[in-house]
C-alpha cells in the first residue's frame, strides 16, 4: 500500500484528520503530505474543510447508507431521514416518519425535538408543525406510511390522489404509536423474503 492509499485507510476510520497529524504519522514533511492531499483531491477521493482533510461527500454518503433504523433495522437510504434530537445533544435518525414517531415514544419523558422534510419540496420542517398523510397507498417506507408536508393544503392534495388521512403531529403520532403497540415488528417489516414466506404460511 502506498502512502496515498494509507491516508485513505486512515480517513475511513477517523473521518477527518489534519495535515500536521498525517505528517507525524508518516514521518514526512507537511509539504509532502500536501502533495498527496492535492493529488487525492484531484482524484475526487477527499476534500479539505477548515484545515482538516476528510473523505469526499460521495464516500460519506456511502458510509451513511450503512446506518440502520433503530426501530425496524432497515438501512436508512433516504438522503433526508427523520431526525430527532434528545435533550439538545443526542441526534438519532429513523428510516421514516413512521419509525420516527416510535422513536419519540421511547423518549417520551425527555425533551425531544425533531426535523423532517416536506415530501414534495424536501425543505426541512419541524416535525411538530408538519402535516401528515397517514395510511395512504403510497408506502414510502414502513407501513402504515406517514408522509410529511409543510402545509395542510399540500397534504390534502396528496391525500386526494393517494388516500389516507390528513393529520397534525399529535394525531399522526397517536395513530402510529397506538397502532404499533399491537405488533411493532410485523408492521415495520420491509418486504423481505422471510416476511413473504410468513404471509404465505398464514394464507
Ligand atoms: Zn424504521
Ligand atoms: Zn421506515
XYZ file of C-alpha atoms in Angstrom, residues 20 22 37 50 88 104-105 136 142 148 165:
11
model
C 0.027 18.006 10.697
C -0.593 12.947 8.890
C -3.577 15.511 -0.471
C -11.332 24.140 7.900
C -30.382 19.091 22.822
C -40.255 9.691 20.034
C -42.336 7.386 22.161
C -52.042 6.342 2.120
C -42.759 1.488 6.717
C -44.914 14.789 5.862
C -55.928 10.636 6.337
